[in-house]
Coordinates of C-alpha atoms in Angstrom, one line a residue:
X1 CA 175.8 -103.3 126.2
X2 CA 176.8 -105.4 123.0
X3 CA 174.0 -107.7 123.1
X4 CA 171.7 -107.5 120.7
X5 CA 169.5 -110.2 121.3
X6 CA 165.9 -108.0 122.2
X7 CA 163.4 -107.9 119.3
X8 CA 162.9 -104.7 117.9
X9 CA 160.8 -104.8 114.3
X10 CA 160.4 -106.1 110.9
X11 CA 160.7 -104.7 108.1
X12 CA 160.0 -104.8 104.0
X13 CA 163.2 -103.5 102.0
X14 CA 161.3 -103.6 99.3
X15 CA 160.9 -100.4 96.9
X16 CA 163.5 -98.6 99.2
X17 CA 167.1 -97.5 97.0
X18 CA 169.9 -99.1 98.9
X19 CA 173.3 -97.7 99.9
X20 CA 176.3 -99.0 98.2
X21 CA 179.4 -99.6 99.7
X22 CA 183.6 -98.9 97.5
X23 CA 183.0 -103.0 96.6
X24 CA 179.5 -102.5 95.2
X25 CA 177.9 -104.5 98.2
X26 CA 175.1 -103.3 100.2
X27 CA 175.6 -101.6 103.3
X28 CA 173.8 -104.6 105.3
X29 CA 175.7 -107.4 104.5
X30 CA 178.3 -106.2 107.0
X31 CA 176.1 -105.3 109.4
X32 CA 178.2 -107.6 112.2
X33 CA 181.6 -106.3 110.7
X34 CA 180.4 -103.0 110.8
X35 CA 178.6 -102.8 114.5
X36 CA 181.5 -104.3 115.7
X37 CA 183.5 -101.6 114.6
X38 CA 181.4 -99.4 116.5
X39 CA 181.7 -101.2 119.5
X40 CA 185.1 -100.4 119.9
X41 CA 185.5 -96.9 119.0
X42 CA 181.6 -95.8 120.5
X43 CA 179.5 -98.0 122.4
X44 CA 176.8 -95.5 122.5
X45 CA 177.3 -94.6 119.2
X46 CA 176.5 -98.6 118.2
X47 CA 173.1 -99.2 120.3
X48 CA 171.3 -96.2 118.2
X49 CA 171.4 -99.2 114.8
X50 CA 169.3 -102.3 115.0
X51 CA 171.8 -105.6 113.9
X52 CA 169.5 -107.1 111.1
X53 CA 168.8 -110.6 110.1
X54 CA 167.9 -111.2 106.8
X55 CA 165.0 -113.1 105.3
X56 CA 166.5 -114.8 102.3
X57 CA 166.8 -113.3 99.0
X58 CA 165.3 -114.2 95.8
X59 CA 168.8 -115.2 93.2
X60 CA 170.3 -111.7 92.1
X61 CA 167.5 -109.6 94.1
X62 CA 168.3 -107.5 97.4
X63 CA 166.9 -108.3 100.6
X64 CA 163.4 -107.5 100.4
X65 CA 162.3 -109.1 104.6
X66 CA 164.5 -108.2 107.3
X67 CA 164.4 -108.8 111.3
X68 CA 165.8 -106.0 113.7
X69 CA 167.3 -107.0 117.2
X70 CA 168.5 -104.1 119.5
X71 CA 170.2 -104.1 123.0
X72 CA 167.7 -102.4 125.3
X73 CA 165.1 -104.5 127.1
X74 CA 161.8 -103.0 126.9
X75 CA 159.5 -103.3 124.0
X76 CA 160.0 -101.4 120.6
X77 CA 157.2 -98.6 119.9
X78 CA 157.8 -96.7 116.2
X79 CA 158.5 -93.5 117.1
X80 CA 155.7 -91.5 116.0
X81 CA 153.9 -93.4 118.1
X82 CA 156.0 -93.0 121.4
X83 CA 154.3 -91.8 124.3
X84 CA 155.4 -88.4 124.2
X85 CA 157.3 -88.1 127.7
X86 CA 159.4 -91.6 126.2
X87 CA 159.7 -90.0 122.6
X88 CA 160.9 -86.6 124.0
X89 CA 164.1 -88.7 126.1
X90 CA 164.4 -90.8 123.0
X91 CA 164.9 -87.3 120.9
X92 CA 166.8 -86.0 123.6
X93 CA 169.7 -88.7 123.5
X94 CA 169.0 -89.3 119.5
X95 CA 170.6 -85.2 118.6
X96 CA 173.3 -86.5 121.3
X97 CA 173.9 -89.4 119.4
X98 CA 174.4 -87.5 116.2
X99 CA 176.2 -85.1 117.4
X100 CA 178.6 -88.1 118.4
X101 CA 178.6 -89.5 115.2
X102 CA 179.4 -86.5 113.0
X103 CA 182.2 -86.0 115.5
X104 CA 183.5 -88.8 113.7
X105 CA 183.7 -87.8 110.2
X106 CA 186.9 -87.2 109.6
X107 CA 188.3 -90.8 110.9
X108 CA 189.8 -92.5 109.1
X109 CA 187.8 -96.1 109.4
X110 CA 184.4 -94.9 109.6
X111 CA 184.1 -91.3 107.9
X112 CA 183.9 -92.3 105.3
X113 CA 180.8 -94.4 106.1
X114 CA 178.9 -91.6 108.2
X115 CA 176.8 -90.8 105.6
X116 CA 175.8 -93.8 104.7
X117 CA 175.4 -95.0 108.1
X118 CA 173.2 -92.1 108.9
X119 CA 170.9 -92.5 106.2
X120 CA 167.3 -93.4 107.3
X121 CA 164.1 -94.0 104.0
X122 CA 161.9 -91.9 107.2
X123 CA 161.4 -91.2 110.2
X124 CA 159.4 -94.4 110.3
X125 CA 162.8 -95.9 110.3
X126 CA 163.7 -94.5 114.1
X127 CA 162.1 -96.5 116.8
X128 CA 161.9 -96.0 120.7
X129 CA 162.5 -98.3 123.1
X130 CA 162.0 -97.6 126.2
X131 CA 162.8 -94.2 125.3
X132 CA 166.3 -94.9 123.0
X133 CA 166.4 -94.1 119.6
X134 CA 167.0 -97.3 117.7
X135 CA 167.3 -97.2 114.3
X136 CA 166.0 -99.8 111.2
X137 CA 166.5 -99.6 107.8
X138 CA 170.0 -98.1 108.1
X139 CA 171.6 -97.9 104.8
X140 CA 168.7 -97.6 103.2
X141 CA 167.0 -94.6 101.8
X142 CA 163.6 -93.6 99.8
X143 CA 163.1 -94.9 96.3
X144 CA 165.1 -92.3 93.7
X145 CA 167.4 -91.5 96.7
X146 CA 170.6 -89.6 94.8
X147 CA 173.2 -92.0 97.1
X148 CA 175.9 -89.2 96.3
X149 CA 178.5 -87.9 99.4
X150 CA 176.0 -84.7 99.3
X151 CA 173.0 -85.8 98.1
X152 CA 173.2 -88.5 100.9
X153 CA 174.4 -84.5 103.4
X154 CA 171.2 -83.1 102.2
X155 CA 169.0 -86.0 103.2
X156 CA 170.6 -86.1 106.3
X157 CA 169.7 -82.5 106.8
X158 CA 165.9 -82.6 105.6
X159 CA 165.8 -86.4 107.9
X160 CA 167.3 -85.0 111.1
X161 CA 166.9 -81.3 110.7
X162 CA 163.9 -80.6 111.4
X163 CA 163.2 -83.6 113.9
X164 CA 166.0 -83.1 116.0
X165 CA 167.4 -80.0 114.9
X166 CA 170.7 -82.0 113.7
X167 CA 172.3 -80.8 110.3
X168 CA 175.4 -82.2 108.6
X169 CA 178.4 -79.8 109.3
X170 CA 179.3 -77.8 106.4
X171 CA 183.0 -77.6 105.6
X172 CA 184.9 -74.5 106.4
X173 CA 187.3 -73.5 103.1
X174 CA 190.6 -72.7 104.0
X175 CA 191.2 -69.5 104.3
X176 CA 193.0 -67.5 101.3
X177 CA 195.2 -63.9 101.7
X178 CA 192.5 -60.7 100.8
X179 CA 193.7 -56.6 100.6
X180 CA 191.8 -57.0 104.3
X181 CA 193.4 -56.8 107.2
X182 CA 195.7 -55.0 109.0
X183 CA 198.7 -55.9 106.9
X184 CA 196.8 -54.3 103.7
X185 CA 195.9 -51.8 105.7
X186 CA 199.2 -50.8 107.1
X187 CA 200.4 -51.0 103.5
X188 CA 197.3 -48.6 102.7
X189 CA 199.2 -46.2 105.9
X190 CA 202.6 -45.4 104.4
X191 CA 202.1 -45.5 100.6
X192 CA 199.1 -43.0 100.4
X193 CA 200.8 -41.6 97.0
X194 CA 199.9 -45.4 94.6
X195 CA 196.1 -44.2 95.3
X196 CA 195.2 -42.7 91.4
X197 CA 194.6 -38.9 92.3
X198 CA 191.5 -39.2 90.0
X199 CA 190.3 -41.5 92.3
X200 CA 187.2 -41.6 94.2
X201 CA 187.7 -39.9 97.7
X202 CA 187.2 -42.9 100.6
X203 CA 183.9 -42.5 102.7
X204 CA 185.7 -41.4 106.3
X205 CA 185.6 -44.1 109.1
X206 CA 182.3 -44.4 111.7
X207 CA 183.8 -42.7 114.5
X208 CA 184.9 -45.6 116.7
X209 CA 182.1 -45.6 119.8
X210 CA 183.4 -43.4 122.2
X211 CA 184.8 -46.3 125.6
X212 CA 183.9 -45.3 129.2
X213 CA 185.4 -43.6 131.3
X214 CA 186.3 -46.3 134.0
X215 CA 187.9 -48.5 130.1
X216 CA 189.3 -45.5 128.9
X217 CA 191.1 -44.0 132.6
X218 CA 193.8 -46.9 133.1
X219 CA 194.5 -47.9 129.8
X220 CA 197.5 -51.1 130.6
X221 CA 200.7 -51.3 128.7
X222 CA 201.4 -53.8 126.8
X223 CA 204.4 -55.3 128.6
X224 CA 201.8 -55.5 131.8
X225 CA 198.6 -56.8 130.1
X226 CA 201.0 -59.8 128.8
X227 CA 203.4 -60.7 132.6
X228 CA 202.2 -63.4 134.1
X229 CA 200.4 -62.4 137.4
X230 CA 199.9 -64.7 140.8
X231 CA 197.1 -64.4 142.5
X232 CA 196.6 -63.7 146.2
X233 CA 195.2 -67.4 147.0
X234 CA 197.7 -69.1 144.3
X235 CA 200.1 -70.0 147.1
X236 CA 197.4 -71.4 149.2
X237 CA 195.9 -73.8 146.7
X238 CA 199.1 -75.2 146.0
X239 CA 199.4 -76.1 149.5
X240 CA 196.2 -77.4 149.4
X241 CA 196.6 -79.5 146.8
X242 CA 199.9 -81.1 147.7
X243 CA 198.6 -81.9 150.7
X244 CA 195.8 -84.0 149.8
X245 CA 197.8 -85.8 147.0
X246 CA 200.1 -86.9 150.4
X247 CA 197.2 -88.3 151.9
X248 CA 195.8 -90.2 149.2
X249 CA 199.0 -91.4 148.6
X250 CA 199.3 -92.8 152.6
X251 CA 195.6 -94.4 152.3
X252 CA 196.7 -95.9 148.9
X253 CA 199.7 -97.4 150.6
X254 CA 200.0 -97.4 154.2
X255 CA 196.6 -97.3 155.9
X256 CA 194.5 -100.1 157.5
X257 CA 192.1 -101.0 155.0
X258 CA 193.5 -99.1 151.6
X259 CA 193.7 -100.0 148.4
X260 CA 197.2 -101.5 149.3
X261 CA 196.8 -102.3 152.5
X262 CA 193.4 -104.5 152.5
X263 CA 192.3 -108.3 153.6
X264 CA 190.8 -110.1 150.5
X265 CA 187.5 -110.9 150.4
X266 CA 186.2 -114.0 151.1
X267 CA 184.7 -116.0 147.6
X268 CA 181.5 -116.2 149.5
X269 CA 180.7 -112.7 149.5
X270 CA 180.2 -112.8 145.5
X271 CA 177.0 -114.7 145.8
X272 CA 175.5 -111.0 147.2
X273 CA 175.3 -108.9 144.2
X274 CA 174.3 -111.8 141.7
X275 CA 170.9 -111.9 144.7
X276 CA 170.3 -108.7 144.2
X277 CA 170.4 -108.9 140.9
X278 CA 167.9 -112.2 141.1
X279 CA 165.6 -110.7 143.2
X280 CA 165.0 -107.0 141.4
X281 CA 164.4 -109.6 138.6
X282 CA 161.5 -111.6 140.3
X283 CA 159.9 -108.3 141.1
X284 CA 159.9 -107.2 137.7
X285 CA 157.8 -110.8 137.0
X286 CA 156.1 -110.3 140.0
X287 CA 154.4 -107.4 138.8
X288 CA 153.5 -108.8 135.5
X289 CA 150.7 -110.9 137.3
X290 CA 147.7 -110.1 137.5
X291 CA 147.5 -107.9 134.1
X292 CA 144.9 -108.0 131.9
X293 CA 146.1 -110.4 128.1
X294 CA 146.1 -107.1 126.3
X295 CA 149.2 -105.0 124.5
X296 CA 150.5 -103.7 127.3
X297 CA 151.1 -107.5 129.0
X298 CA 152.3 -109.2 125.4
X299 CA 155.2 -106.4 125.1
X300 CA 156.3 -106.8 128.9
X301 CA 156.3 -111.1 127.7
X302 CA 158.1 -110.2 124.6
X303 CA 160.8 -108.2 125.6
X304 CA 164.2 -109.8 125.8
X305 CA 163.3 -113.3 125.5
X306 CA 166.9 -114.5 125.6
X307 CA 169.3 -111.1 126.5
X308 CA 170.7 -111.0 129.6
X309 CA 168.8 -108.8 132.2
X310 CA 169.0 -105.6 131.8
X311 CA 169.5 -103.5 135.8
X312 CA 165.8 -102.7 136.9
X313 CA 166.8 -100.9 140.0
X314 CA 170.0 -98.9 141.9
X315 CA 172.4 -101.7 143.1
X316 CA 171.4 -103.0 146.4
X317 CA 173.7 -103.4 149.7
X318 CA 175.1 -106.9 149.5
X319 CA 173.5 -109.6 151.4
X320 CA 174.9 -112.4 153.0
X321 CA 175.6 -115.6 151.5
X322 CA 173.2 -117.4 153.6
X323 CA 170.7 -116.9 156.1
X324 CA 171.5 -114.5 158.9
X325 CA 171.1 -116.4 162.5
X326 CA 167.9 -117.2 163.9
X327 CA 166.6 -117.6 160.3
X328 CA 163.4 -121.0 160.7
X329 CA 164.9 -123.3 158.4
X330 CA 163.3 -124.3 155.4
X331 CA 161.8 -127.7 154.8
X332 CA 164.9 -130.0 153.3
X333 CA 163.9 -130.1 149.7
X334 CA 163.4 -133.7 148.0
X335 CA 166.9 -135.0 147.0
X336 CA 166.9 -135.5 143.1
X337 CA 167.1 -139.6 142.3
X338 CA 170.4 -141.0 140.5
X339 CA 170.2 -140.5 136.7
X340 CA 169.7 -142.8 134.4
X341 CA 172.2 -143.4 131.6
X342 CA 171.8 -142.2 127.9
X343 CA 172.8 -144.6 126.5
X344 CA 170.0 -147.3 128.1
X345 CA 166.5 -144.9 128.0
X346 CA 164.0 -146.6 128.4
X347 CA 161.8 -147.9 124.7
X348 CA 158.2 -146.9 125.7
X349 CA 157.7 -143.1 125.0
X350 CA 156.6 -141.9 128.1
X351 CA 159.1 -143.7 130.4
X352 CA 161.5 -141.6 128.0
X353 CA 160.5 -138.8 128.6
X354 CA 160.6 -139.4 132.4
X355 CA 164.1 -140.8 132.5
X356 CA 165.6 -138.4 130.2
X357 CA 164.5 -135.2 132.3
X358 CA 166.4 -137.0 134.5
X359 CA 169.1 -137.1 133.2
X360 CA 169.2 -133.8 132.6
X361 CA 168.5 -132.8 135.8
X362 CA 172.8 -133.7 136.7
X363 CA 173.4 -132.2 132.9
X364 CA 172.0 -128.1 132.6
X365 CA 172.8 -125.5 135.5
X366 CA 171.7 -122.2 135.7
X367 CA 174.1 -119.6 135.2
X368 CA 174.0 -116.3 137.0
X369 CA 176.2 -113.0 136.9
X370 CA 176.6 -109.5 138.3
X371 CA 177.9 -106.8 136.0
X372 CA 177.7 -102.5 136.2
X373 CA 175.4 -103.5 133.0
X374 CA 172.9 -105.7 134.6
X375 CA 172.1 -109.4 136.3
X376 CA 173.4 -112.4 133.5
X377 CA 170.5 -115.1 133.6
X378 CA 170.6 -117.9 131.3
X379 CA 171.3 -121.4 130.9
X380 CA 175.2 -123.9 131.0
X381 CA 175.0 -127.5 130.1
X382 CA 178.2 -129.9 130.8
X383 CA 180.5 -131.2 129.0
X384 CA 182.6 -132.7 130.6
X385 CA 182.3 -132.4 134.7
X386 CA 183.7 -129.6 134.5
X387 CA 183.5 -127.5 132.2
X388 CA 180.3 -125.9 130.9
X389 CA 178.7 -124.6 127.4
X390 CA 176.1 -121.0 127.4
X391 CA 176.0 -119.0 125.1
X392 CA 178.0 -115.4 124.9
X393 CA 175.7 -112.7 125.1
X394 CA 174.7 -114.6 128.2
X395 CA 178.5 -113.9 129.9
X396 CA 179.9 -111.4 127.8
X397 CA 178.4 -107.7 130.4
X398 CA 180.5 -110.1 132.6
X399 CA 184.7 -108.5 133.2
X400 CA 187.0 -111.3 135.3
X401 CA 186.5 -109.6 138.2
X402 CA 182.8 -110.1 138.0
X403 CA 181.2 -112.6 139.9
X404 CA 179.7 -115.8 138.2
X405 CA 177.4 -118.3 139.4
X406 CA 176.4 -121.9 138.5
X407 CA 173.9 -123.7 140.4
X408 CA 171.4 -127.1 139.9
X409 CA 169.1 -128.6 142.2
X410 CA 171.8 -131.5 141.5
X411 CA 174.8 -129.7 142.4
X412 CA 173.0 -128.2 145.4
X413 CA 174.8 -125.3 145.9
X414 CA 176.3 -122.4 144.3
X415 CA 179.3 -123.0 142.3
X416 CA 182.1 -120.2 140.9
X417 CA 182.7 -120.4 137.2
X418 CA 185.2 -118.5 134.6
X419 CA 184.8 -117.5 131.1
X420 CA 188.1 -119.7 129.3
X421 CA 186.2 -119.3 125.2
X422 CA 183.9 -117.3 123.8
X423 CA 182.9 -116.7 119.7
X424 CA 183.7 -113.0 119.0
X425 CA 180.7 -111.8 118.8
X426 CA 176.7 -112.6 119.7
X427 CA 175.4 -111.3 116.6
X428 CA 172.0 -112.5 115.8
X429 CA 172.7 -115.7 113.4
X430 CA 176.2 -115.9 114.3
X431 CA 178.5 -118.1 116.4
X432 CA 177.0 -116.8 119.6
X433 CA 179.0 -119.2 122.0
X434 CA 180.4 -119.4 125.6
X435 CA 182.5 -122.1 127.4
X436 CA 182.5 -122.2 131.4
X437 CA 185.1 -123.9 133.6
X438 CA 184.8 -124.9 136.7
X439 CA 187.5 -124.9 140.3
X440 CA 187.4 -128.9 140.2
X441 CA 184.7 -131.6 138.9
X442 CA 181.2 -131.7 139.6
X443 CA 180.3 -134.6 141.3
X444 CA 177.2 -136.3 139.5
X445 CA 177.8 -133.8 136.6
X446 CA 176.2 -136.0 133.4
X447 CA 178.0 -134.4 130.3
X448 CA 176.3 -134.7 126.6
X449 CA 177.6 -135.3 123.8
X450 CA 177.0 -133.0 121.0
X451 CA 175.4 -134.2 117.9
X452 CA 176.0 -132.2 114.4
X453 CA 172.7 -132.2 113.3
X454 CA 169.5 -133.6 112.9
X455 CA 166.4 -134.3 110.7
X456 CA 163.0 -132.5 110.0
X457 CA 160.3 -133.3 112.6
X458 CA 163.0 -134.7 114.8
X459 CA 161.2 -134.3 118.7
X460 CA 163.4 -132.5 121.2
X461 CA 163.3 -130.8 124.1
X462 CA 164.7 -128.0 126.0
X463 CA 165.5 -127.7 129.5
X464 CA 166.8 -124.4 130.7
X465 CA 165.4 -121.4 133.6
X466 CA 162.7 -119.7 131.9
X467 CA 162.7 -116.5 134.8
X468 CA 158.8 -115.9 134.7
X469 CA 158.4 -120.2 135.7
X470 CA 161.3 -119.9 138.0
X471 CA 160.5 -116.9 140.0
X472 CA 157.5 -119.0 141.2
X473 CA 159.3 -122.2 142.3
X474 CA 159.9 -121.2 146.3
X475 CA 163.5 -123.1 146.3
X476 CA 164.0 -119.1 143.7
X477 CA 162.9 -117.7 146.8
X478 CA 164.6 -119.4 149.3
X479 CA 168.3 -118.8 146.2
X480 CA 167.2 -115.1 147.0
X481 CA 167.0 -115.3 150.9
X482 CA 170.5 -116.2 151.0
X483 CA 170.6 -119.5 150.9
X484 CA 173.0 -120.3 148.9
X485 CA 172.1 -124.6 148.9
X486 CA 168.7 -123.8 147.6
X487 CA 168.3 -124.0 143.6
X488 CA 165.3 -123.6 141.7
X489 CA 163.6 -126.8 139.9
X490 CA 164.6 -127.4 136.2
X491 CA 162.1 -127.0 133.7
X492 CA 161.6 -128.5 130.3
X493 CA 159.5 -128.5 127.0
X494 CA 159.2 -130.7 124.3
X495 CA 158.2 -130.1 120.4
X496 CA 159.8 -130.6 117.0
X497 CA 162.8 -129.1 114.5
X498 CA 160.7 -127.1 111.8
X499 CA 163.0 -126.5 110.0
X500 CA 167.1 -126.7 109.7
X501 CA 168.8 -123.4 107.9
X502 CA 171.9 -122.9 106.2
X503 CA 172.8 -118.5 107.0
X504 CA 174.4 -116.0 104.9
X505 CA 177.3 -115.9 108.1
X506 CA 178.0 -119.6 107.2
X507 CA 175.6 -120.6 111.0
X508 CA 174.0 -123.4 111.0
X509 CA 170.1 -122.2 112.9
X510 CA 167.6 -125.5 114.2
X511 CA 164.5 -123.8 114.1
X512 CA 161.8 -125.7 116.1
X513 CA 159.1 -124.9 118.3
X514 CA 159.8 -126.6 121.9
X515 CA 158.8 -123.4 123.5
X516 CA 161.3 -121.2 125.5
X517 CA 161.7 -118.0 126.7
X518 CA 163.8 -115.5 128.7
X519 CA 166.8 -117.5 131.1
X520 CA 167.0 -120.9 128.5
X521 CA 170.1 -118.8 126.3
X522 CA 172.9 -121.2 126.6
X523 CA 170.7 -124.5 127.6
X524 CA 170.4 -127.1 125.2
X525 CA 168.2 -128.6 123.4
X526 CA 168.1 -132.3 122.8
X527 CA 167.3 -135.2 120.8
X528 CA 165.5 -138.5 122.6
X529 CA 168.7 -139.7 122.5
X530 CA 170.3 -137.3 125.9
X531 CA 172.1 -136.0 122.6
X532 CA 172.8 -132.1 122.5
X533 CA 171.2 -131.1 118.5
X534 CA 171.6 -127.2 118.9
X535 CA 172.2 -124.4 121.5
X536 CA 168.9 -122.0 122.4
X537 CA 169.9 -118.1 121.6
X538 CA 167.3 -116.2 120.3
X539 CA 163.4 -115.7 119.3
X540 CA 162.2 -114.2 116.5
X541 CA 158.8 -112.3 116.5
X542 CA 156.8 -111.4 112.8
X543 CA 154.8 -108.4 113.8
X544 CA 152.4 -109.1 111.2
X545 CA 151.1 -112.3 112.5
X546 CA 152.3 -112.7 116.2
X547 CA 154.3 -115.6 116.0
X548 CA 157.6 -116.6 117.0
X549 CA 160.0 -118.6 115.7
X550 CA 162.4 -120.5 118.4
X551 CA 165.8 -120.8 117.4
X552 CA 169.0 -122.6 118.3
X553 CA 172.7 -122.7 117.3
X554 CA 173.2 -126.1 115.0
X555 CA 176.0 -129.0 116.5
X556 CA 178.2 -128.3 113.6
X557 CA 179.0 -125.1 114.6
X558 CA 179.4 -126.1 118.8
X559 CA 182.2 -128.2 117.6
X560 CA 184.1 -126.3 115.3
X561 CA 183.8 -123.8 118.3
X562 CA 184.7 -127.1 120.4
X563 CA 188.1 -128.0 118.7
X564 CA 189.3 -124.4 117.1
X565 CA 189.9 -123.5 121.2
X566 CA 191.0 -127.1 122.3
X567 CA 187.9 -128.3 123.6
X568 CA 186.8 -131.8 123.6
X569 CA 183.9 -132.6 124.1
X570 CA 181.8 -136.6 122.9
X571 CA 179.7 -136.5 119.4
X572 CA 177.9 -138.2 118.2
X573 CA 176.9 -138.7 114.7
X574 CA 174.2 -141.2 113.1
X575 CA 170.2 -140.2 113.9
X576 CA 169.0 -141.1 117.0
X577 CA 166.1 -144.1 116.3
X578 CA 164.1 -143.0 119.4
X579 CA 160.9 -143.7 117.5
X580 CA 157.0 -141.9 119.5
X581 CA 155.9 -145.5 118.8
X582 CA 158.2 -146.3 121.9
X583 CA 161.0 -148.0 118.7
X584 CA 164.5 -148.5 120.9
X585 CA 167.2 -146.6 120.7
X586 CA 170.1 -146.6 119.8
X587 CA 173.6 -145.6 121.2
X588 CA 175.3 -143.2 121.0

């Protein structure tokens, strides 16, 4: 669980004391690197710290506002405002995580940073997300805070001691020789004449407690106390342990069905865990239907707009890859019309949009995977007939042995895929790409070209599989029933580019109004010529206004990532030329 894609909160850093690193910069300036190091050393501890997306500061000033993202797929609340049960759970987890953090204080890499990492302005910077504690505003203290190591440790004790009973351990001073002890006592006994004659008489030592008769009657001699003793059950236990080891070796090496003598599992069986995870998500989404419009529904819909789905229940038994015998066959789906040529789309606006949607049906696909962390659900798009692009955070929890599939109505079946390249991280605002490779080229796939730039107010289209819409599709229900040829319809929304921003990470972000939600991650944001101008990745929310920001990673970053990994893709330079008034389209 390492994807920081679920919105937690926005906050103002104005007036707070920034904790400086040894180089003089704010701790948050290196937040992605710090969180990556924490994930390597202590993954559970890394989840305690939300990942910041900083608003561009005024020149020469520290950032004043930040949006914070976490990995837990639930609505966030300040700890003080959480339900009592969730607050108690968060405090219990916080106690354990802080204890784990303090155990790293001698770590050569992270130990020196702990006092700063664990500094918060107040308890208001502790959020609870589904019972998990999450820190925002970390690396900042209240105004006037003493930022020396001693001052930060004292602030830690003041904040967390009353809250959850954890204080900074007192460092033990090295022991110094004293006259007290067996050696000193022995010297005094051996040379009593060294005591001055006029010294005041010492009071007699207090009499030691009289031992009980049972303890005093049979003291063990020193030799007997240090000699090994064999208990009567030691030999039978050793024999039983040896027999158990032999039985395990037999099962591993020779037994039918043992680890080294097991029949290979058919690749088709991997559909089962994927479909089980989708059923759990279907049940969650159906539970939202009928809820009155209010805070509860708002929080439910806000959870994890673009991260992979978290597990909702214990894994179910593996489902068959196709419907069991005797199940009535569903009515055959209407075949998709052939895709139009993207280089020759109609000029009329309505006809162009229809043709573009038809082409994208053959260009994008639903991504499904199942890992120990839950079901991965997202969107990908073809750049060659056997190669697709998606977000890293969609697939980053999957191991090479975990099932990973892509499907669409155009593909007509679940196709196994594997991850062949990905960015080093998936932090909000930074590069977040992954490349999937099929076992063979997909018949009829329409690869998309990538445009490095896009202008403000350019018309754009999002293609993908938002879960809250897909779950009402009958074809989606058939897929959940085990029919691997079924796939939900692709969902399209249109809008405009609001702004193109350059981030501190060097990445380009395209902010647009083509609506998207959970399930759209990794899908294409295309212009009216069908060229990819961005990869839809995350959604920000402003708590004050309730407005959402829809973010895509720019085409320039995607092309650079593909080139760095030796992966080819068509590049489309120059303006699209397709205007809303029906002007003819330019070629790609």
